[in-house]
PDB file of C-alpha atoms and ligand atoms in Angstrom:
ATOM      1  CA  UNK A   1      58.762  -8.389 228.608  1.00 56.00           C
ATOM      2  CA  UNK A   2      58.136  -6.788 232.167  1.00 65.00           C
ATOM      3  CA  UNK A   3      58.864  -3.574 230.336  1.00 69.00           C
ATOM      4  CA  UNK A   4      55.911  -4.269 227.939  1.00 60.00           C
ATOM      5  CA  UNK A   5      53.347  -5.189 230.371  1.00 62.00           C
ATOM      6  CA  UNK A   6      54.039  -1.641 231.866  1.00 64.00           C
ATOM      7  CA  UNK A   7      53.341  -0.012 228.885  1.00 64.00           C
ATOM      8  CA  UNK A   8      50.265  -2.329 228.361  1.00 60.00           C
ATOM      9  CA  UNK A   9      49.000  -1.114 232.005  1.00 59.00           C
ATOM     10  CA  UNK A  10      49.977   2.292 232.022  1.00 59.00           C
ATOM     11  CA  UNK A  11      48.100   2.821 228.656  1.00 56.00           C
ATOM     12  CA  UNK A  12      44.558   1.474 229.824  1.00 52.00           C
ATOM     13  CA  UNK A  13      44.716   3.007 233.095  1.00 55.00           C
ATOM     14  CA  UNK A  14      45.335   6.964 231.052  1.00 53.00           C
ATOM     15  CA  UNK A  15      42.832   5.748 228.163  1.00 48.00           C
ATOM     16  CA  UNK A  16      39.464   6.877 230.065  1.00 46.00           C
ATOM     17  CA  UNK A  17      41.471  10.366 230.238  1.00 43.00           C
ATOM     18  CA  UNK A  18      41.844  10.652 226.559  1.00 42.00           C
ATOM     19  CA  UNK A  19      38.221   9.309 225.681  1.00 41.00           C
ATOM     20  CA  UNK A  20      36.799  11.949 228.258  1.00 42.00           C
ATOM     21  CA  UNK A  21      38.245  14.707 226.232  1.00 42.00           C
ATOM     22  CA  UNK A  22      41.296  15.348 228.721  1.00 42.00           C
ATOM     23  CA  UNK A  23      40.577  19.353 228.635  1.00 45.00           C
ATOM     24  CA  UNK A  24      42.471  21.633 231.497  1.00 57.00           C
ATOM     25  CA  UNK A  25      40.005  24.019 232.550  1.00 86.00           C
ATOM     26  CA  UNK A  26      36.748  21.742 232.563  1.00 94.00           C
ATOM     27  CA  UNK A  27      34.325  22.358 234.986  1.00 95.00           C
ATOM     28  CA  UNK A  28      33.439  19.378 236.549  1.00 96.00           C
ATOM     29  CA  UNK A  29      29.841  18.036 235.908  1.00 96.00           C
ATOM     30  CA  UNK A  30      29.833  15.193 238.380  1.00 94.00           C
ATOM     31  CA  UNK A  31      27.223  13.707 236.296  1.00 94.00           C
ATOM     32  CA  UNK A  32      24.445  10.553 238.093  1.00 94.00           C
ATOM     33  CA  UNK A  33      22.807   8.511 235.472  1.00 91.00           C
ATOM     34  CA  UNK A  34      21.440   7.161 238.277  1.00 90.00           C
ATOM     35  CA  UNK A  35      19.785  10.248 239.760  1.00 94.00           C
ATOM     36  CA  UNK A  36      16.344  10.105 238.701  1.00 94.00           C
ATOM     37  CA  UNK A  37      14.884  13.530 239.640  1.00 96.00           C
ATOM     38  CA  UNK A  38      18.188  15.297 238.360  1.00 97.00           C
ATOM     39  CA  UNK A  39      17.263  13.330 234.863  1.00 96.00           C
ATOM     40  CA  UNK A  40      13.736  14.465 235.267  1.00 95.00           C
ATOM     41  CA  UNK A  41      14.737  17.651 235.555  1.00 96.00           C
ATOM     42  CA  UNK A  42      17.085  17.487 232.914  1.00 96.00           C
ATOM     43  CA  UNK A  43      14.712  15.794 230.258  1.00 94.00           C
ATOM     44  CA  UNK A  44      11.961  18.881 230.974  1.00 94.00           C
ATOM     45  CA  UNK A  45      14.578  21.625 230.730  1.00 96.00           C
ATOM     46  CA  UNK A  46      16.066  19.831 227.667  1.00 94.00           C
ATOM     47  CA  UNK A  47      12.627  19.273 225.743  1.00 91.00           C
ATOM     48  CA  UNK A  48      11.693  22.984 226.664  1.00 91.00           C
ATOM     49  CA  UNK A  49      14.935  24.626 225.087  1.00 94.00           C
ATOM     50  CA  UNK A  50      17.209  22.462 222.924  1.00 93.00           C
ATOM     51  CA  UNK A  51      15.044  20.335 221.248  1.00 90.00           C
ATOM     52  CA  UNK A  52      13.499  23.685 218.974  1.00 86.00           C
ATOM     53  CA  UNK A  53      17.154  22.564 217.117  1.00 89.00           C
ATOM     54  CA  UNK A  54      18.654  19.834 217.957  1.00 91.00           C
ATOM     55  CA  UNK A  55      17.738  15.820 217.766  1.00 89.00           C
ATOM     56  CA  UNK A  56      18.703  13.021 219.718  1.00 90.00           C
ATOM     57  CA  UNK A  57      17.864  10.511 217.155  1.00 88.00           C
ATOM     58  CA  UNK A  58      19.727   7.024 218.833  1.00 88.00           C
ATOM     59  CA  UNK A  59      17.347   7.719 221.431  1.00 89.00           C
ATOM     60  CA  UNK A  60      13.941   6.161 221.709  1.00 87.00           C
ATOM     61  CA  UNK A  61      11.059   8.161 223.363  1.00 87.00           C
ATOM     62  CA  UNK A  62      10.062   4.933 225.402  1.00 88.00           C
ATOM     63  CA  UNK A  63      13.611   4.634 226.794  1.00 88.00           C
ATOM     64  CA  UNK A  64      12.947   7.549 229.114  1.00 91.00           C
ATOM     65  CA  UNK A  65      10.387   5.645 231.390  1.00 92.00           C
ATOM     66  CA  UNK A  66      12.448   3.364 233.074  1.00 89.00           C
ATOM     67  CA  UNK A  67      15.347   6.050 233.291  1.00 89.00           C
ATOM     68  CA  UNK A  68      13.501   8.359 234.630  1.00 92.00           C
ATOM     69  CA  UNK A  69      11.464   6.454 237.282  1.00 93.00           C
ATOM     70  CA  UNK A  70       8.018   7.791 235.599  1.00 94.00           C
ATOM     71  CA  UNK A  71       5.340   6.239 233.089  1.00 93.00           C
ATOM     72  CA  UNK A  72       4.963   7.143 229.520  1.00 91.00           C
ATOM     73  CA  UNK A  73       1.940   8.877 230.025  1.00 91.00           C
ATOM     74  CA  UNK A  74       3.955  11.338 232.118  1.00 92.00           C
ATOM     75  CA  UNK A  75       6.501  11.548 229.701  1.00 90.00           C
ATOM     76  CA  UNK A  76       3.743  11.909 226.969  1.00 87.00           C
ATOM     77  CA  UNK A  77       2.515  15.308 228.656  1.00 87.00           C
ATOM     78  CA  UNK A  78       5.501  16.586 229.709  1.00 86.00           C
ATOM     79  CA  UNK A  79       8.024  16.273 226.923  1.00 86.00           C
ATOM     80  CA  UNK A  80       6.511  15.733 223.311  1.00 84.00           C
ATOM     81  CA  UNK A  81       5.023  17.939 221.797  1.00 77.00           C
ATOM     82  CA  UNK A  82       3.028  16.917 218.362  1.00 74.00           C
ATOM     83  CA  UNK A  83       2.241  13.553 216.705  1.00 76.00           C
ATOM     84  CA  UNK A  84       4.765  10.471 217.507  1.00 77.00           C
ATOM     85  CA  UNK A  85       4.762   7.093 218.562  1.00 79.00           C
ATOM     86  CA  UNK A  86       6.422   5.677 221.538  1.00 76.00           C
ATOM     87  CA  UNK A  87       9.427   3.952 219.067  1.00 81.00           C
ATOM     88  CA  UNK A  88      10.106   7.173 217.734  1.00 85.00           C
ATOM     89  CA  UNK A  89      13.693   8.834 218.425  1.00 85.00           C
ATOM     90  CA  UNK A  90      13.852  12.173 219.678  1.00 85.00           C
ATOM     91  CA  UNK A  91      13.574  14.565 216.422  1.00 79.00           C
ATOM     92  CA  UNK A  92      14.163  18.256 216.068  1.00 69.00           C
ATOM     93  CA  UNK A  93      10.939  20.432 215.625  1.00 66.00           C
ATOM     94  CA  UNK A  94      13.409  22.482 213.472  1.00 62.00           C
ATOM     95  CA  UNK A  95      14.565  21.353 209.642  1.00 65.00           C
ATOM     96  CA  UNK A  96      18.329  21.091 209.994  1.00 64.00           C
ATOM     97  CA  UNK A  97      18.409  22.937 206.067  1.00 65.00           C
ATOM     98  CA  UNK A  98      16.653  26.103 207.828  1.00 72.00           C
ATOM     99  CA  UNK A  99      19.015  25.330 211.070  1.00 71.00           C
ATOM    100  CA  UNK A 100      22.051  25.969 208.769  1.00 71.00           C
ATOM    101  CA  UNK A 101      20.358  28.849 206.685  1.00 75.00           C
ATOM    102  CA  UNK A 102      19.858  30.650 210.007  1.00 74.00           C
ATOM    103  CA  UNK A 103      22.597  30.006 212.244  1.00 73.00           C
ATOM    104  CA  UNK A 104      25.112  29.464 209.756  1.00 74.00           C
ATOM    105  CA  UNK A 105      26.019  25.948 211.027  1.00 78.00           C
ATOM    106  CA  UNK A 106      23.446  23.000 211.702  1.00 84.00           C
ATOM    107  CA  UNK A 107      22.865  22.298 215.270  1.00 89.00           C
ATOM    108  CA  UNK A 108      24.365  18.814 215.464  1.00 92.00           C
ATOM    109  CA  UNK A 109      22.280  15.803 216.793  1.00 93.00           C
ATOM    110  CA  UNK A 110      23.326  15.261 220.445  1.00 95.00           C
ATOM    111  CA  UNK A 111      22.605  11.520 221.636  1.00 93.00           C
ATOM    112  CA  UNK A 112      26.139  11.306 221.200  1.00 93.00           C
ATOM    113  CA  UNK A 113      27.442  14.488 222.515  1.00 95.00           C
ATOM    114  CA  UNK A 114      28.198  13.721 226.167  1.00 95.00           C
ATOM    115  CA  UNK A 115      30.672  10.875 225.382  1.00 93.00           C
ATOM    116  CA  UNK A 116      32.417  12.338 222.041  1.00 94.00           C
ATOM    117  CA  UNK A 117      33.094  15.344 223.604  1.00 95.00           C
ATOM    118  CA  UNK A 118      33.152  14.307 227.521  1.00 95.00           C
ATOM    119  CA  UNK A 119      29.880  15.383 230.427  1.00 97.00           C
ATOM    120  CA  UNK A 120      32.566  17.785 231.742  1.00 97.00           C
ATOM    121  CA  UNK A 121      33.227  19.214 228.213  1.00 97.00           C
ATOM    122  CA  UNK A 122      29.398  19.842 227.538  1.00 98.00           C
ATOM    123  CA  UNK A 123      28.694  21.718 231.240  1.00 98.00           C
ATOM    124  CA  UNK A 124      31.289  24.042 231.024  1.00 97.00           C
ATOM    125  CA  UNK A 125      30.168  25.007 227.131  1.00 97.00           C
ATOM    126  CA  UNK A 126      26.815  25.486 228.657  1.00 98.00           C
ATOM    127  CA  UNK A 127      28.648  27.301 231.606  1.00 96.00           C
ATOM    128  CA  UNK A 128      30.329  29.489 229.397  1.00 96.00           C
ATOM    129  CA  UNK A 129      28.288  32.214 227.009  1.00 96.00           C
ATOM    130  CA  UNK A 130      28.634  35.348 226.987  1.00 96.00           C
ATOM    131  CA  UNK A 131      27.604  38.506 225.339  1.00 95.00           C
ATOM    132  CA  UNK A 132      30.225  39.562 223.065  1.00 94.00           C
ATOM    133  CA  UNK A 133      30.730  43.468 222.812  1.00 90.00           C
ATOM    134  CA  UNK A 134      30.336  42.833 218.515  1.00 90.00           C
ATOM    135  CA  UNK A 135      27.443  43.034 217.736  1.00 85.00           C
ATOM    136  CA  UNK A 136      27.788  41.224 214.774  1.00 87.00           C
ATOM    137  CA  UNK A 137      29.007  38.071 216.713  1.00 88.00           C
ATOM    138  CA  UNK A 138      26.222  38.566 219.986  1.00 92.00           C
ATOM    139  CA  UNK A 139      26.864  35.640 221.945  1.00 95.00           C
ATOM    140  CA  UNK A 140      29.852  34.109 222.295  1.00 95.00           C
ATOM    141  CA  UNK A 141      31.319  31.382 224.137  1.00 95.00           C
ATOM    142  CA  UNK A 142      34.626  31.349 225.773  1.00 94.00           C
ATOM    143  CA  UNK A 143      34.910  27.240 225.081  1.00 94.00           C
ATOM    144  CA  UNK A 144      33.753  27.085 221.695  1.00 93.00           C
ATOM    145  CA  UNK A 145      35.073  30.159 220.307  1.00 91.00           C
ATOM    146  CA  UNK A 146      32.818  31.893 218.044  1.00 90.00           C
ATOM    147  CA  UNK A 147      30.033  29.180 218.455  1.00 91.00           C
ATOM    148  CA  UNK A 148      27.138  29.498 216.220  1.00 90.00           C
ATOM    149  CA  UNK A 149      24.977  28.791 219.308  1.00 94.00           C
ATOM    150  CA  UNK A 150      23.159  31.283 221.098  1.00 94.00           C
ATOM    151  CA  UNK A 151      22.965  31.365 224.707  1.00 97.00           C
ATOM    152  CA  UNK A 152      19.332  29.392 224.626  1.00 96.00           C
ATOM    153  CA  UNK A 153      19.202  29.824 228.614  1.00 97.00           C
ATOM    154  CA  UNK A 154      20.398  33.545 229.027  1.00 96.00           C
ATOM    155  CA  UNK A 155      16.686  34.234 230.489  1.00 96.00           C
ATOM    156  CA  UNK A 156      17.847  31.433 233.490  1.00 97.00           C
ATOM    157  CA  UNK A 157      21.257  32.630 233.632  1.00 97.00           C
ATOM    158  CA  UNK A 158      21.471  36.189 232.746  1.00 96.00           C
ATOM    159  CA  UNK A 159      23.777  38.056 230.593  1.00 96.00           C
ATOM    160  CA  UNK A 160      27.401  37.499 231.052  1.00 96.00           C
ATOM    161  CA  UNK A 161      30.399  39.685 229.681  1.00 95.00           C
ATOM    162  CA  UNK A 162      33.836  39.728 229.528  1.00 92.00           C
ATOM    163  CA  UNK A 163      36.579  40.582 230.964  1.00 92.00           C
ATOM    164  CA  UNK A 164      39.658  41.069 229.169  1.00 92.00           C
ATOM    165  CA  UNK A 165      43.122  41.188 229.575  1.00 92.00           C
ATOM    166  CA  UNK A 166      46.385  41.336 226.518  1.00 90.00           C
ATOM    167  CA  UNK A 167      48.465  38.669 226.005  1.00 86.00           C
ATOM    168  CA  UNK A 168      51.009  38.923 222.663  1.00 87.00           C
ATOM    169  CA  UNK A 169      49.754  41.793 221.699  1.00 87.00           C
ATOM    170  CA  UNK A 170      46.094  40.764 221.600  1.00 87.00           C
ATOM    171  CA  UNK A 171      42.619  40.921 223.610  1.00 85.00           C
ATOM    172  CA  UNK A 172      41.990  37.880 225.366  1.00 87.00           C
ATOM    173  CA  UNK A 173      39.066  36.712 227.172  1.00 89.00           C
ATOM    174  CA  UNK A 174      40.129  36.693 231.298  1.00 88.00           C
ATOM    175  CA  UNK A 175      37.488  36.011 232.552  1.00 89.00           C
ATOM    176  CA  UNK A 176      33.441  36.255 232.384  1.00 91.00           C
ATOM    177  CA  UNK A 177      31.112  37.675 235.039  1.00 92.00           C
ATOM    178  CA  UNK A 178      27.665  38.595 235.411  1.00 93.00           C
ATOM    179  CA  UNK A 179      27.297  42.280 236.192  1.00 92.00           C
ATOM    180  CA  UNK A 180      24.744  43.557 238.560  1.00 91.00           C
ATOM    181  CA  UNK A 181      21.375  43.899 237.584  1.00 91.00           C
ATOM    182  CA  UNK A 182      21.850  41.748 234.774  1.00 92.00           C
ATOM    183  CA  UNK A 183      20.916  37.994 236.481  1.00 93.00           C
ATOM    184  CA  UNK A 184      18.401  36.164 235.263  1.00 96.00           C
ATOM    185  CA  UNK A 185      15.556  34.188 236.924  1.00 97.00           C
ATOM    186  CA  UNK A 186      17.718  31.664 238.500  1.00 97.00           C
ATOM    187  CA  UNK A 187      20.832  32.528 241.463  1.00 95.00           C
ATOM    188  CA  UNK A 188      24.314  31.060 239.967  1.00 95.00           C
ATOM    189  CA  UNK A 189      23.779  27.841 242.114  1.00 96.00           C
ATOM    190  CA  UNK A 190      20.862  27.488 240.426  1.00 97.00           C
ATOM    191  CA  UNK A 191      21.718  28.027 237.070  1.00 98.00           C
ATOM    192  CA  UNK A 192      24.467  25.482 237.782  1.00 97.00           C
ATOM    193  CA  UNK A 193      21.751  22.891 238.802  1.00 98.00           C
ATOM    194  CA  UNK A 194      20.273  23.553 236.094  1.00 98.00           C
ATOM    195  CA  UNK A 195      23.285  22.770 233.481  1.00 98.00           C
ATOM    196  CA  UNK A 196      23.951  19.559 235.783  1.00 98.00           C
ATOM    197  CA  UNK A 197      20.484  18.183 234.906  1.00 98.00           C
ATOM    198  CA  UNK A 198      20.930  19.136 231.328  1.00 98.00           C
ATOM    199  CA  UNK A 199      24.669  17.259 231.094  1.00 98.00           C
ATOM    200  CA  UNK A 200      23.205  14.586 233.617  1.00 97.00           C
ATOM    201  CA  UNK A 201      20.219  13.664 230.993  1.00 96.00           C
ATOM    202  CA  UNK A 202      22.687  14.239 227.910  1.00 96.00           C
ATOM    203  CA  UNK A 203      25.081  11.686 229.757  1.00 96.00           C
ATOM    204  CA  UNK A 204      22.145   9.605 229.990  1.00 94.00           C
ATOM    205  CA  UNK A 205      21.304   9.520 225.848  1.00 93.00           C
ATOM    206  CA  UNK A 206      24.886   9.354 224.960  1.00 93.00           C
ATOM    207  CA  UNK A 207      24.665   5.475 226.971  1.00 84.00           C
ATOM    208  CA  UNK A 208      21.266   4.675 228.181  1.00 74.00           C
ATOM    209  CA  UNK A 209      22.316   1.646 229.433  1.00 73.00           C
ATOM    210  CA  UNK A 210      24.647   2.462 231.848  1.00 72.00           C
ATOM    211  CA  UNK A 211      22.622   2.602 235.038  1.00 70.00           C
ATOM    212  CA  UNK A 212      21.609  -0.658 234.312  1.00 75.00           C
ATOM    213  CA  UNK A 213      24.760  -1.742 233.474  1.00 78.00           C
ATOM    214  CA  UNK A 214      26.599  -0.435 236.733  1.00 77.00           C
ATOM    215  CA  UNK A 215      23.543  -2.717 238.473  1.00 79.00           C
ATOM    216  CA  UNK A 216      24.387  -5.525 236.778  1.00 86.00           C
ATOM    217  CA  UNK A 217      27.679  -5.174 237.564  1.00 87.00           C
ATOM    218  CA  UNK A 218      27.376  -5.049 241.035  1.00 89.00           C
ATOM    219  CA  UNK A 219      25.845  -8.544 241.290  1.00 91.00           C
ATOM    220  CA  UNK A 220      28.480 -10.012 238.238  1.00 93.00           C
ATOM    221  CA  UNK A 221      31.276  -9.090 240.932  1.00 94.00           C
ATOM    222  CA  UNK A 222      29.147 -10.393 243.632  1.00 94.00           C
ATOM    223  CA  UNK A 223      28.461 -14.113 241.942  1.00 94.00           C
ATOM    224  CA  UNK A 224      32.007 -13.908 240.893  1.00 95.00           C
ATOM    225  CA  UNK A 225      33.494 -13.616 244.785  1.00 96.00           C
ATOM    226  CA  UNK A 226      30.764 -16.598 245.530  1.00 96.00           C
ATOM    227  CA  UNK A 227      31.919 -18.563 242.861  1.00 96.00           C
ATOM    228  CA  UNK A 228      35.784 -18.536 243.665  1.00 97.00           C
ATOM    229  CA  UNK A 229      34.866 -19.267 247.109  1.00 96.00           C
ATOM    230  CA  UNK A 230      32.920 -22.283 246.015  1.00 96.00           C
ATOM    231  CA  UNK A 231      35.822 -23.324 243.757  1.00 96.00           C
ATOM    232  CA  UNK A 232      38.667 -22.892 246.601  1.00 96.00           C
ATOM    233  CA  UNK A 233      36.325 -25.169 249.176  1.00 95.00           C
ATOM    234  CA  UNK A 234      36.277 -28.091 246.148  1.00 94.00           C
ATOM    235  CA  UNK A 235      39.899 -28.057 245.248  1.00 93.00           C
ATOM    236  CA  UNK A 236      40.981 -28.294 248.921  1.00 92.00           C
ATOM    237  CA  UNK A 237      38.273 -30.863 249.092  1.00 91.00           C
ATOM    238  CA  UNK A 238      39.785 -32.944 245.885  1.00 90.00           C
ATOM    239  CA  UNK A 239      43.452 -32.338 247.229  1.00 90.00           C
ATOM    240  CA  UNK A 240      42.374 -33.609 250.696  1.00 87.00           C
ATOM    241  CA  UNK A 241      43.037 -36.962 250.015  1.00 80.00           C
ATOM    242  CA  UNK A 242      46.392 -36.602 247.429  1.00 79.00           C
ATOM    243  CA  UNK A 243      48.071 -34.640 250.013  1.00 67.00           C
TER     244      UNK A 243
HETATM  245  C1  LIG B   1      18.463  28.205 218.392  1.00 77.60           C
HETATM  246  C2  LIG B   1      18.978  26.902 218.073  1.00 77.60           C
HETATM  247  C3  LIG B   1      19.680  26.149 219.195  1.00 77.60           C
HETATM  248  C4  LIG B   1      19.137  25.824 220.424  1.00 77.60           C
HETATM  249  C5  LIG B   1      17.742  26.120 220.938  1.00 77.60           C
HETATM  250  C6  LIG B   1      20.157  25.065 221.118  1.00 77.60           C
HETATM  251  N1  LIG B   1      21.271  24.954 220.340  1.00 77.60           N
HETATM  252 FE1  LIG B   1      22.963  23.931 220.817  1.00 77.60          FE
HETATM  253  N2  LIG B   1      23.781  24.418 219.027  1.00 77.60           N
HETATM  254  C7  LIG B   1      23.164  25.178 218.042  1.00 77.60           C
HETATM  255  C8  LIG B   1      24.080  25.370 216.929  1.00 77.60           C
HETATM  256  C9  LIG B   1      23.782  26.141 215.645  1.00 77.60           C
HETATM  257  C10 LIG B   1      25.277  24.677 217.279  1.00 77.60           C
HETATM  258  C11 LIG B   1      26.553  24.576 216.468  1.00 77.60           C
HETATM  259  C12 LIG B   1      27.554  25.528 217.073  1.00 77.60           C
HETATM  260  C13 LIG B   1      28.840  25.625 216.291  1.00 77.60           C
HETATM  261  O1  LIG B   1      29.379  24.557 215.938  1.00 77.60           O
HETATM  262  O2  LIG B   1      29.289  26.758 216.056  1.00 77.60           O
HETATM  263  C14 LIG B   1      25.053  24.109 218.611  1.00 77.60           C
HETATM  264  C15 LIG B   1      25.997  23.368 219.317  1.00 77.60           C
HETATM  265  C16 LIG B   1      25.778  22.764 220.540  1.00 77.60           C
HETATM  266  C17 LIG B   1      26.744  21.955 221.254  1.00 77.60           C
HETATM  267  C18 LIG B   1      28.157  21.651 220.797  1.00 77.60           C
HETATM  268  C19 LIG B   1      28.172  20.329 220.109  1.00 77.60           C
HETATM  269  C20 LIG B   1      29.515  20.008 219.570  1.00 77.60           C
HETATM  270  O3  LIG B   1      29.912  18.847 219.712  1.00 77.60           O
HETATM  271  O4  LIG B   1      30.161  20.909 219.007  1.00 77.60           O
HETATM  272  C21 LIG B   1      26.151  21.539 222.417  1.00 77.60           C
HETATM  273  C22 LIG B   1      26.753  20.656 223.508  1.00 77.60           C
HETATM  274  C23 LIG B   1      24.825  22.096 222.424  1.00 77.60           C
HETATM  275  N3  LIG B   1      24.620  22.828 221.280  1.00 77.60           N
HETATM  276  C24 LIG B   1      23.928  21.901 223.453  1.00 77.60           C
HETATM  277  C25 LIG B   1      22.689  22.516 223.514  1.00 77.60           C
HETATM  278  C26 LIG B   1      21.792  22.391 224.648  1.00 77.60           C
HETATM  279  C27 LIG B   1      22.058  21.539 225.882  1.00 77.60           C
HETATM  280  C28 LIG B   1      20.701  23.140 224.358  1.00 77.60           C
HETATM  281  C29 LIG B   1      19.514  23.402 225.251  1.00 77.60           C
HETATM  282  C30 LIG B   1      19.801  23.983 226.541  1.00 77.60           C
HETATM  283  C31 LIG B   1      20.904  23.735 223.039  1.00 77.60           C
HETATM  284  N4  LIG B   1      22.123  23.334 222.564  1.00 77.60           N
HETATM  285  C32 LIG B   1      19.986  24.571 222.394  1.00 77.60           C
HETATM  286  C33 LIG B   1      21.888  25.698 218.083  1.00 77.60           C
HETATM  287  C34 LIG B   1      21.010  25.591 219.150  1.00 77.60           C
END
C-alpha cells in the first residue's frame, strides 16, 4: 500500500515535466503572464508578423484589455487591422487553402501552441532559424527540422548559418551563429526580448486565465490558513469542557 502511494506521488510530481514537452536542449523562456508590458510588446510584435498566417481562434479580441493593462480602443489601433467586432477571435488575414498551396503545409492556429508544445519549446523554435546552404530548402530550423516556416523575423534577428560537424558518417548541424555583418536591426539580447514577448503573449492565449487564476489563488490559500485557524480555536473551545 505504502509502495502505491509512492508511485501515486512520484507520478504527479514528474507529470508537469511530461505536459511541458520534457525536451533536453530547450532554451528557457521564463515566460510572465503577468508582465503586462512584456505582453504588450508581445501582442504588437505578434499582430505585426505572425498573424499574415496564422490564427488564434480560442482567443477573443476583447480578452486582451484586461491582460494587457490597456483599453480596447488601444488595442483597436494597434493590433487589428480591417473590419471585426470586439467578440471576434483572432483570424488569419491569410486563407489557410493558399497557406498550404504556398508553403506546402498550413500554418497551424496557435492559441494552443504554448501549452501543446511547452513556452520553452516555442522560444527556442523561434530561437533557432537559419539559412540553410540549399537553396531549395532556404530557411531552416535546427528544432523543427525542415520546417515549412520561414524565418518571419530574420530582418530583427539577422541571418544565421550553420555550423557543421559529422557524426555516423553524416553532416550534422553543430551549431548556428550569426556571422559578421550579417545582424539585423536588433543586438542578440534584443532579439531574445523580443522572442520572450512573443512566447510570453503566446503563453498568455494558450490559458488566458491564468494570471487571474494565480490571483485567486493567492487569497483561496489565504482564507484557507484563516479558516483552519478559526476551526482549531472552536474545537479546543468545544473540548474545553469534555477534557
Ligand atoms: C509566412 C507565413 C508564416 C508567418 C508570417 C509565420 N509563420 Fe509560423 N508557421 C508557418 C508554417 C507554414 C508553419 C508550419 C511549419 C511546419 O510544420 O513545417 C508554421 C509553424 C509555426 C510553429 C510551430 C507550430 C507547431 O506546433 O508545429 C510556431 C510555434 C510558429 N509557426 C510560430 C510563429 C510565430 C510566433 C510567428 C510570428 C513571429 C509566425 N509563426 C509567423 C508559417 C508562418
Amino acid at each position: 500500500m505504502r509502495k502505491l502511494l509512492l508511485i501515486a506521488l512520484l507520478t504527479c510530481l514528474s507529470a508537469p515535466a511530461w505536459s511541458a514537452g520534457g525536451g533536453g536542449d530547450l532554451m528557457d523562456a521564463r515566460v510572465d503572464v503577468s508582465d503586462e508590458a512584456s505582453l504588450q510588446r508581445g501582442a504588437k510584435l505578434f499582430a505585426n508578423n505572425c498573424m499574415g498566417c496564422h490564427s488564434a481562434e480560442y482567443v477573443r479580441w476583447n480578452a486582451l484589455p484586461e491582460a494587457l493593462g490597456v483599453s480596447m480602443e488601444t488595442v483597436e489601433s494597434n493590433l487589428i487591422y480591417g473590419d471585426y467586432t470586439p467578440g471576434d477571435t483572432i483570424n488569419a488575414a491569410m486563407r489557410s487553402a493558399d497557406a498550404s498551396d504556398w508553403f506546402g503545409a498550413e500554418p497551424p492556429d496557435l492559441s494552443l501552441t504554448a501549452r501543446a508544445r511547452g513556452a520553452d519549446w516555442v522560444y527556442t523554435y523561434l530561437n533557432s532559424f537559419y539559412r540553410d546552404p540549399d537553396a531549395s530548402i532556404g530557411w531552416n530550423n535546427t528544432l523543427l527540422a525542415n520546417s515549412s516556416m520561414p524565418h518571419v523575423l530574420w530582418r530583427m534577428q539577422g541571418v544565421p548559418e550553420a555550423r557543421y560537424e559529422e557524426s555516423h558518417g553524416e553532416q550534422q548541424v553543430a551549431e548556428v551563429v550569426l556571422p559578421e555583418g550579417q545582424q539585423g536591426t536588433l543586438s542578440e539580447s534584443g532579439y531574445h526580448r523580443a522572442t520572450r514577448d512573443i512566447t510570453n503573449f503566446m503563453a498568455f492565449m494558450a490559458e488566458p486565465v491564468r494570471a487571474k487564476r494565480q490571483e485567486i489563488g493567492v487569497w483561496v490559500i489565504g482564507f484557507l490558513v484563516i479558516f483552519t485557524i478559526l476551526a482549531y480555536l472552536l474545537k479546543r473551545e468545544y473540548w474545553r469542557d469534555i477534557h
